[in-house]
Amino acid sequence: MKNNSLLTVATALGTFFAILLALGLAVLTFVFVHWHITPEVYKKVKVDMQTQELVFINSKGETVKIRQGGEEEVVASTESAGAGEAGQKQRYIPLPQVDRSTLYSLYLHTAGILLLLFFITKEVLKVIKSVQELTTFRRNNVQSFRKIGFMCLGISLLQWVTSFFMEGYSRDRMTPMLCMLAAFILAEVFKEGNRLLEQDQLTI
C-alpha cells in the first residue's frame, strides 16, 4: 500500500503540520526570551485576557488581531471611543502591565499544547507508515493510540488548569476529551486485531 495516494497525502500533511508545530514552538520561545531582554519593544502589544491571545495597536490607535493573509480585524476602538472603553481596557491589557506570573502561565500552557500536538502528530505518522507497510495490527500501533489518548488527556488538563488559574480564560475542553476516547477505543480495536492476527499465524 506504499503507493496509496490518500496515505501519501496524509503523510505529507502530517509532516508539514509537525514542522509548523515545531516552528511555532521555536518562535514562541524566541519571543518569550526576547521579551525578557527587551520588553520595551512590545509596548504596542496587548493580551486579550478572555482568550489569552496577543493583539496589537495599529497606527490609528485601534486594537487589532492579525488574521490569515495579514488582514487586520479591529477588536477595540481608539482610546477616545467613550462608552464601553473601560470594559475593553480591562479585557485588552498592554503586555508590560500584565503580571509576569500570568505571562509565564500563558507561555507554559501554549508551549505545552504545541509540544503535545507535535508528539500526537508523530504517533499518527507512525500508524500511517505501518498501514503503508501492511503491518497495521502490530502492537506498536496499540501503544501509539494509547499514547495519543494520554496526550489528549494532557491537553484537556492543561486547558482546565489554565481556566482555573486565569480568570476569563475560555477554550473548548470537550474536543480533546472526545479525541482521547476515540484514541483509547482505537487502541482496543487494534489490540483485538493484533490478537486475532497472532491466532491466525499460530493456526497456520
PDB file of C-alpha atoms in Angstrom:
ATOM      1  CA  MET A   1       0.000   0.000   0.000  1.00  0.00           C
ATOM      2  CA  LYS A   2       3.011   2.309  -0.274  1.00  0.00           C
ATOM      3  CA  ASN A   3       1.567   3.774  -3.478  1.00  0.00           C
ATOM      4  CA  ASN A   4      -1.789   4.622  -1.887  1.00  0.00           C
ATOM      5  CA  SER A   5      -2.260   8.289  -2.786  1.00  0.00           C
ATOM      6  CA  LEU A   6      -4.514   9.030   0.202  1.00  0.00           C
ATOM      7  CA  LEU A   7      -1.949   7.733   2.690  1.00  0.00           C
ATOM      8  CA  THR A   8       0.812   9.611   0.877  1.00  0.00           C
ATOM      9  CA  VAL A   9      -1.139  12.865   1.132  1.00  0.00           C
ATOM     10  CA  ALA A  10      -1.910  12.175   4.808  1.00  0.00           C
ATOM     11  CA  THR A  11       1.789  11.588   5.489  1.00  0.00           C
ATOM     12  CA  ALA A  12       2.773  14.788   3.701  1.00  0.00           C
ATOM     13  CA  LEU A  13       0.158  16.840   5.557  1.00  0.00           C
ATOM     14  CA  GLY A  14       1.106  15.282   8.887  1.00  0.00           C
ATOM     15  CA  THR A  15       4.793  16.005   8.312  1.00  0.00           C
ATOM     16  CA  PHE A  16       4.006  19.591   7.295  1.00  0.00           C
ATOM     17  CA  PHE A  17       1.831  20.049  10.388  1.00  0.00           C
ATOM     18  CA  ALA A  18       4.589  18.672  12.635  1.00  0.00           C
ATOM     19  CA  ILE A  19       7.074  21.126  11.101  1.00  0.00           C
ATOM     20  CA  LEU A  20       4.643  24.008  11.669  1.00  0.00           C
ATOM     21  CA  LEU A  21       4.197  22.989  15.307  1.00  0.00           C
ATOM     22  CA  ALA A  22       7.961  22.798  15.838  1.00  0.00           C
ATOM     23  CA  LEU A  23       8.445  26.209  14.208  1.00  0.00           C
ATOM     24  CA  GLY A  24       5.589  27.663  16.256  1.00  0.00           C
ATOM     25  CA  LEU A  25       7.167  26.428  19.483  1.00  0.00           C
ATOM     26  CA  ALA A  26      10.565  27.804  18.435  1.00  0.00           C
ATOM     27  CA  VAL A  27       9.106  31.231  17.557  1.00  0.00           C
ATOM     28  CA  LEU A  28       7.083  31.335  20.782  1.00  0.00           C
ATOM     29  CA  THR A  29      10.173  30.547  22.855  1.00  0.00           C
ATOM     30  CA  PHE A  30      12.254  33.135  20.968  1.00  0.00           C
ATOM     31  CA  VAL A  31       9.632  35.854  21.538  1.00  0.00           C
ATOM     32  CA  PHE A  32       9.343  34.891  25.212  1.00  0.00           C
ATOM     33  CA  VAL A  33      13.115  35.158  25.731  1.00  0.00           C
ATOM     34  CA  HIS A  34      13.326  38.350  23.642  1.00  0.00           C
ATOM     35  CA  TRP A  35      10.581  39.920  25.759  1.00  0.00           C
ATOM     36  CA  HIS A  36      12.708  39.328  28.862  1.00  0.00           C
ATOM     37  CA  ILE A  37      15.710  41.019  27.242  1.00  0.00           C
ATOM     38  CA  THR A  38      13.979  43.993  25.556  1.00  0.00           C
ATOM     39  CA  PRO A  39      10.442  44.423  26.967  1.00  0.00           C
ATOM     40  CA  GLU A  40      10.122  47.971  25.548  1.00  0.00           C
ATOM     41  CA  VAL A  41       9.812  46.512  22.034  1.00  0.00           C
ATOM     42  CA  TYR A  42       6.387  45.098  22.966  1.00  0.00           C
ATOM     43  CA  LYS A  43       4.773  48.369  24.113  1.00  0.00           C
ATOM     44  CA  LYS A  44       2.144  48.107  21.349  1.00  0.00           C
ATOM     45  CA  VAL A  45       1.292  44.501  22.134  1.00  0.00           C
ATOM     46  CA  LYS A  46      -1.724  43.678  24.298  1.00  0.00           C
ATOM     47  CA  VAL A  47      -3.062  40.459  25.795  1.00  0.00           C
ATOM     48  CA  ASP A  48      -6.711  39.511  25.318  1.00  0.00           C
ATOM     49  CA  MET A  49      -7.489  38.357  28.862  1.00  0.00           C
ATOM     50  CA  GLN A  50     -10.559  36.455  27.663  1.00  0.00           C
ATOM     51  CA  THR A  51      -8.903  34.292  25.002  1.00  0.00           C
ATOM     52  CA  GLN A  52      -5.237  34.688  26.076  1.00  0.00           C
ATOM     53  CA  GLU A  53      -4.324  35.773  22.539  1.00  0.00           C
ATOM     54  CA  LEU A  54      -1.968  38.587  21.582  1.00  0.00           C
ATOM     55  CA  VAL A  55      -3.432  41.666  19.872  1.00  0.00           C
ATOM     56  CA  PHE A  56      -1.704  44.767  18.539  1.00  0.00           C
ATOM     57  CA  ILE A  57      -2.162  48.545  18.383  1.00  0.00           C
ATOM     58  CA  ASN A  58      -2.094  49.866  14.801  1.00  0.00           C
ATOM     59  CA  SER A  59      -1.182  53.353  13.564  1.00  0.00           C
ATOM     60  CA  LYS A  60      -4.761  54.572  14.194  1.00  0.00           C
ATOM     61  CA  GLY A  61      -4.619  53.550  17.842  1.00  0.00           C
ATOM     62  CA  GLU A  62      -7.035  50.669  17.268  1.00  0.00           C
ATOM     63  CA  THR A  63      -6.540  47.286  18.916  1.00  0.00           C
ATOM     64  CA  VAL A  64      -6.475  44.674  16.165  1.00  0.00           C
ATOM     65  CA  LYS A  65      -5.951  40.966  15.612  1.00  0.00           C
ATOM     66  CA  ILE A  66      -3.881  39.791  12.657  1.00  0.00           C
ATOM     67  CA  ARG A  67      -5.826  37.249  10.616  1.00  0.00           C
ATOM     68  CA  GLN A  68      -4.600  34.860   7.917  1.00  0.00           C
ATOM     69  CA  GLY A  69      -3.412  36.785   4.886  1.00  0.00           C
ATOM     70  CA  GLY A  70      -2.235  39.692   7.040  1.00  0.00           C
ATOM     71  CA  GLU A  71      -5.680  41.300   7.346  1.00  0.00           C
ATOM     72  CA  GLU A  72      -6.438  43.327  10.477  1.00  0.00           C
ATOM     73  CA  GLU A  73      -9.619  42.781  12.483  1.00  0.00           C
ATOM     74  CA  VAL A  74     -10.457  45.658  14.810  1.00  0.00           C
ATOM     75  CA  VAL A  75     -11.392  44.272  18.227  1.00  0.00           C
ATOM     76  CA  ALA A  76     -11.294  47.529  20.198  1.00  0.00           C
ATOM     77  CA  SER A  77     -11.696  51.137  19.081  1.00  0.00           C
ATOM     78  CA  THR A  78      -9.372  54.058  19.753  1.00  0.00           C
ATOM     79  CA  GLU A  79      -8.784  55.415  23.244  1.00  0.00           C
ATOM     80  CA  SER A  80     -11.404  58.128  22.630  1.00  0.00           C
ATOM     81  CA  ALA A  81     -14.209  55.678  21.888  1.00  0.00           C
ATOM     82  CA  GLY A  82     -16.132  56.660  25.013  1.00  0.00           C
ATOM     83  CA  ALA A  83     -18.776  54.234  26.316  1.00  0.00           C
ATOM     84  CA  GLY A  84     -17.602  50.698  26.743  1.00  0.00           C
ATOM     85  CA  GLU A  85     -13.925  51.625  26.640  1.00  0.00           C
ATOM     86  CA  ALA A  86     -13.420  50.734  30.304  1.00  0.00           C
ATOM     87  CA  GLY A  87     -14.514  47.176  29.617  1.00  0.00           C
ATOM     88  CA  GLN A  88     -12.215  46.985  26.589  1.00  0.00           C
ATOM     89  CA  LYS A  89      -9.294  48.219  28.674  1.00  0.00           C
ATOM     90  CA  GLN A  90      -9.962  45.507  31.233  1.00  0.00           C
ATOM     91  CA  ARG A  91     -10.051  42.869  28.508  1.00  0.00           C
ATOM     92  CA  TYR A  92      -7.124  44.109  26.403  1.00  0.00           C
ATOM     93  CA  ILE A  93      -4.201  44.800  28.725  1.00  0.00           C
ATOM     94  CA  PRO A  94      -0.825  46.114  27.442  1.00  0.00           C
ATOM     95  CA  LEU A  95       1.831  43.417  27.667  1.00  0.00           C
ATOM     96  CA  PRO A  96       4.149  45.407  30.014  1.00  0.00           C
ATOM     97  CA  GLN A  97       1.250  45.737  32.505  1.00  0.00           C
ATOM     98  CA  VAL A  98       0.443  42.038  32.600  1.00  0.00           C
ATOM     99  CA  ASP A  99       1.635  40.218  35.702  1.00  0.00           C
ATOM    100  CA  ARG A 100       4.730  38.127  34.948  1.00  0.00           C
ATOM    101  CA  SER A 101       3.224  35.018  36.511  1.00  0.00           C
ATOM    102  CA  THR A 102       0.323  35.314  34.062  1.00  0.00           C
ATOM    103  CA  LEU A 103       2.725  35.508  31.119  1.00  0.00           C
ATOM    104  CA  TYR A 104       4.696  32.527  32.415  1.00  0.00           C
ATOM    105  CA  SER A 105       1.471  30.547  32.750  1.00  0.00           C
ATOM    106  CA  LEU A 106       0.390  31.577  29.257  1.00  0.00           C
ATOM    107  CA  TYR A 107       3.749  30.538  27.790  1.00  0.00           C
ATOM    108  CA  LEU A 108       3.832  27.185  29.573  1.00  0.00           C
ATOM    109  CA  HIS A 109       0.227  26.485  28.569  1.00  0.00           C
ATOM    110  CA  THR A 110       0.781  27.313  24.885  1.00  0.00           C
ATOM    111  CA  ALA A 111       4.168  25.600  24.677  1.00  0.00           C
ATOM    112  CA  GLY A 112       2.778  22.504  26.394  1.00  0.00           C
ATOM    113  CA  ILE A 113      -0.112  22.201  23.941  1.00  0.00           C
ATOM    114  CA  LEU A 114       2.174  22.733  20.930  1.00  0.00           C
ATOM    115  CA  LEU A 115       4.556  20.075  22.243  1.00  0.00           C
ATOM    116  CA  LEU A 116       1.771  17.558  22.890  1.00  0.00           C
ATOM    117  CA  LEU A 117       0.248  18.193  19.452  1.00  0.00           C
ATOM    118  CA  PHE A 118       3.689  17.623  17.912  1.00  0.00           C
ATOM    119  CA  PHE A 119       4.075  14.233  19.601  1.00  0.00           C
ATOM    120  CA  ILE A 120       0.476  13.287  18.740  1.00  0.00           C
ATOM    121  CA  THR A 121       1.229  14.027  15.082  1.00  0.00           C
ATOM    122  CA  LYS A 122       4.387  11.895  15.264  1.00  0.00           C
ATOM    123  CA  GLU A 123       2.407   8.952  16.625  1.00  0.00           C
ATOM    124  CA  VAL A 124      -0.233   9.345  13.898  1.00  0.00           C
ATOM    125  CA  LEU A 125       2.530   9.327  11.282  1.00  0.00           C
ATOM    126  CA  LYS A 126       3.867   6.081  12.770  1.00  0.00           C
ATOM    127  CA  VAL A 127       0.437   4.471  12.407  1.00  0.00           C
ATOM    128  CA  ILE A 128       0.105   5.670   8.801  1.00  0.00           C
ATOM    129  CA  LYS A 129       3.551   4.286   7.996  1.00  0.00           C
ATOM    130  CA  SER A 130       2.620   0.893   9.436  1.00  0.00           C
ATOM    131  CA  VAL A 131      -0.515   0.824   7.264  1.00  0.00           C
ATOM    132  CA  GLN A 132       1.614   1.585   4.213  1.00  0.00           C
ATOM    133  CA  GLU A 133       3.928  -1.293   5.137  1.00  0.00           C
ATOM    134  CA  LEU A 134       0.984  -3.695   5.652  1.00  0.00           C
ATOM    135  CA  THR A 135       1.745  -4.114   9.363  1.00  0.00           C
ATOM    136  CA  THR A 136      -1.433  -2.411  10.548  1.00  0.00           C
ATOM    137  CA  PHE A 137      -2.347  -4.577  13.550  1.00  0.00           C
ATOM    138  CA  ARG A 138       1.009  -4.638  15.255  1.00  0.00           C
ATOM    139  CA  ARG A 139       1.472  -4.000  18.973  1.00  0.00           C
ATOM    140  CA  ASN A 140       3.289  -0.728  18.354  1.00  0.00           C
ATOM    141  CA  ASN A 141       0.101   0.765  16.926  1.00  0.00           C
ATOM    142  CA  VAL A 142      -1.791  -0.170  20.081  1.00  0.00           C
ATOM    143  CA  GLN A 143       0.840   1.684  22.101  1.00  0.00           C
ATOM    144  CA  SER A 144       0.688   4.644  19.700  1.00  0.00           C
ATOM    145  CA  PHE A 145      -3.065   5.053  20.144  1.00  0.00           C
ATOM    146  CA  ARG A 146      -2.727   4.789  23.919  1.00  0.00           C
ATOM    147  CA  LYS A 147      -0.038   7.475  23.881  1.00  0.00           C
ATOM    148  CA  ILE A 148      -2.299   9.676  21.761  1.00  0.00           C
ATOM    149  CA  GLY A 149      -5.116   9.154  24.260  1.00  0.00           C
ATOM    150  CA  PHE A 150      -2.975  10.146  27.237  1.00  0.00           C
ATOM    151  CA  MET A 151      -1.586  13.171  25.391  1.00  0.00           C
ATOM    152  CA  CYS A 152      -5.129  14.321  24.538  1.00  0.00           C
ATOM    153  CA  LEU A 153      -5.906  13.972  28.239  1.00  0.00           C
ATOM    154  CA  GLY A 154      -2.842  16.115  28.935  1.00  0.00           C
ATOM    155  CA  ILE A 155      -4.134  18.852  26.623  1.00  0.00           C
ATOM    156  CA  SER A 156      -7.516  18.793  28.335  1.00  0.00           C
ATOM    157  CA  LEU A 157      -5.892  19.010  31.777  1.00  0.00           C
ATOM    158  CA  LEU A 158      -3.702  21.913  30.650  1.00  0.00           C
ATOM    159  CA  GLN A 159      -6.770  23.797  29.474  1.00  0.00           C
ATOM    160  CA  TRP A 160      -8.637  23.007  32.684  1.00  0.00           C
ATOM    161  CA  VAL A 161      -5.753  24.168  34.901  1.00  0.00           C
ATOM    162  CA  THR A 162      -5.355  27.345  32.838  1.00  0.00           C
ATOM    163  CA  SER A 163      -9.069  28.147  33.086  1.00  0.00           C
ATOM    164  CA  PHE A 164      -8.868  27.604  36.860  1.00  0.00           C
ATOM    165  CA  PHE A 165      -5.935  29.964  37.446  1.00  0.00           C
ATOM    166  CA  MET A 166      -6.572  32.544  34.700  1.00  0.00           C
ATOM    167  CA  GLU A 167      -9.866  34.381  35.067  1.00  0.00           C
ATOM    168  CA  GLY A 168     -11.808  34.771  31.835  1.00  0.00           C
ATOM    169  CA  TYR A 169      -9.924  32.015  30.001  1.00  0.00           C
ATOM    170  CA  SER A 170     -12.220  30.204  27.581  1.00  0.00           C
ATOM    171  CA  ARG A 171     -11.333  27.191  25.435  1.00  0.00           C
ATOM    172  CA  ASP A 172     -13.083  24.103  24.100  1.00  0.00           C
ATOM    173  CA  ARG A 173     -12.138  21.321  26.507  1.00  0.00           C
ATOM    174  CA  MET A 174     -14.553  18.736  25.091  1.00  0.00           C
ATOM    175  CA  THR A 175     -12.696  18.183  21.808  1.00  0.00           C
ATOM    176  CA  PRO A 176      -9.503  16.831  23.463  1.00  0.00           C
ATOM    177  CA  MET A 177     -11.635  14.567  25.674  1.00  0.00           C
ATOM    178  CA  LEU A 178     -13.528  13.188  22.667  1.00  0.00           C
ATOM    179  CA  CYS A 179     -10.227  12.631  20.838  1.00  0.00           C
ATOM    180  CA  MET A 180      -8.915  10.836  23.932  1.00  0.00           C
ATOM    181  CA  LEU A 181     -11.922   8.487  23.973  1.00  0.00           C
ATOM    182  CA  ALA A 182     -11.568   7.832  20.236  1.00  0.00           C
ATOM    183  CA  ALA A 183      -7.860   7.042  20.654  1.00  0.00           C
ATOM    184  CA  PHE A 184      -8.455   4.590  23.510  1.00  0.00           C
ATOM    185  CA  ILE A 185     -11.267   2.885  21.553  1.00  0.00           C
ATOM    186  CA  LEU A 186      -8.987   2.537  18.516  1.00  0.00           C
ATOM    187  CA  ALA A 187      -6.276   1.142  20.795  1.00  0.00           C
ATOM    188  CA  GLU A 188      -8.657  -1.618  21.905  1.00  0.00           C
ATOM    189  CA  VAL A 189      -9.738  -2.278  18.301  1.00  0.00           C
ATOM    190  CA  PHE A 190      -6.122  -2.609  17.188  1.00  0.00           C
ATOM    191  CA  LYS A 191      -5.353  -4.756  20.242  1.00  0.00           C
ATOM    192  CA  GLU A 192      -8.122  -7.168  19.246  1.00  0.00           C
ATOM    193  CA  GLY A 193      -6.900  -7.093  15.648  1.00  0.00           C
ATOM    194  CA  ASN A 194      -3.398  -7.962  16.828  1.00  0.00           C
ATOM    195  CA  ARG A 195      -4.745 -10.847  18.935  1.00  0.00           C
ATOM    196  CA  LEU A 196      -6.698 -12.285  16.003  1.00  0.00           C
ATOM    197  CA  LEU A 197      -3.680 -11.891  13.730  1.00  0.00           C
ATOM    198  CA  GLU A 198      -1.444 -13.777  16.168  1.00  0.00           C
ATOM    199  CA  GLN A 199      -4.059 -16.543  16.494  1.00  0.00           C
ATOM    200  CA  ASP A 200      -4.271 -16.804  12.717  1.00  0.00           C
ATOM    201  CA  GLN A 201      -0.491 -17.072  12.437  1.00  0.00           C
ATOM    202  CA  LEU A 202      -0.408 -19.814  15.088  1.00  0.00           C
ATOM    203  CA  THR A 203      -3.147 -21.717  13.244  1.00  0.00           C
ATOM    204  CA  ILE A 204      -1.168 -21.583  10.013  1.00  0.00           C
TER     205      ILE A 204
END
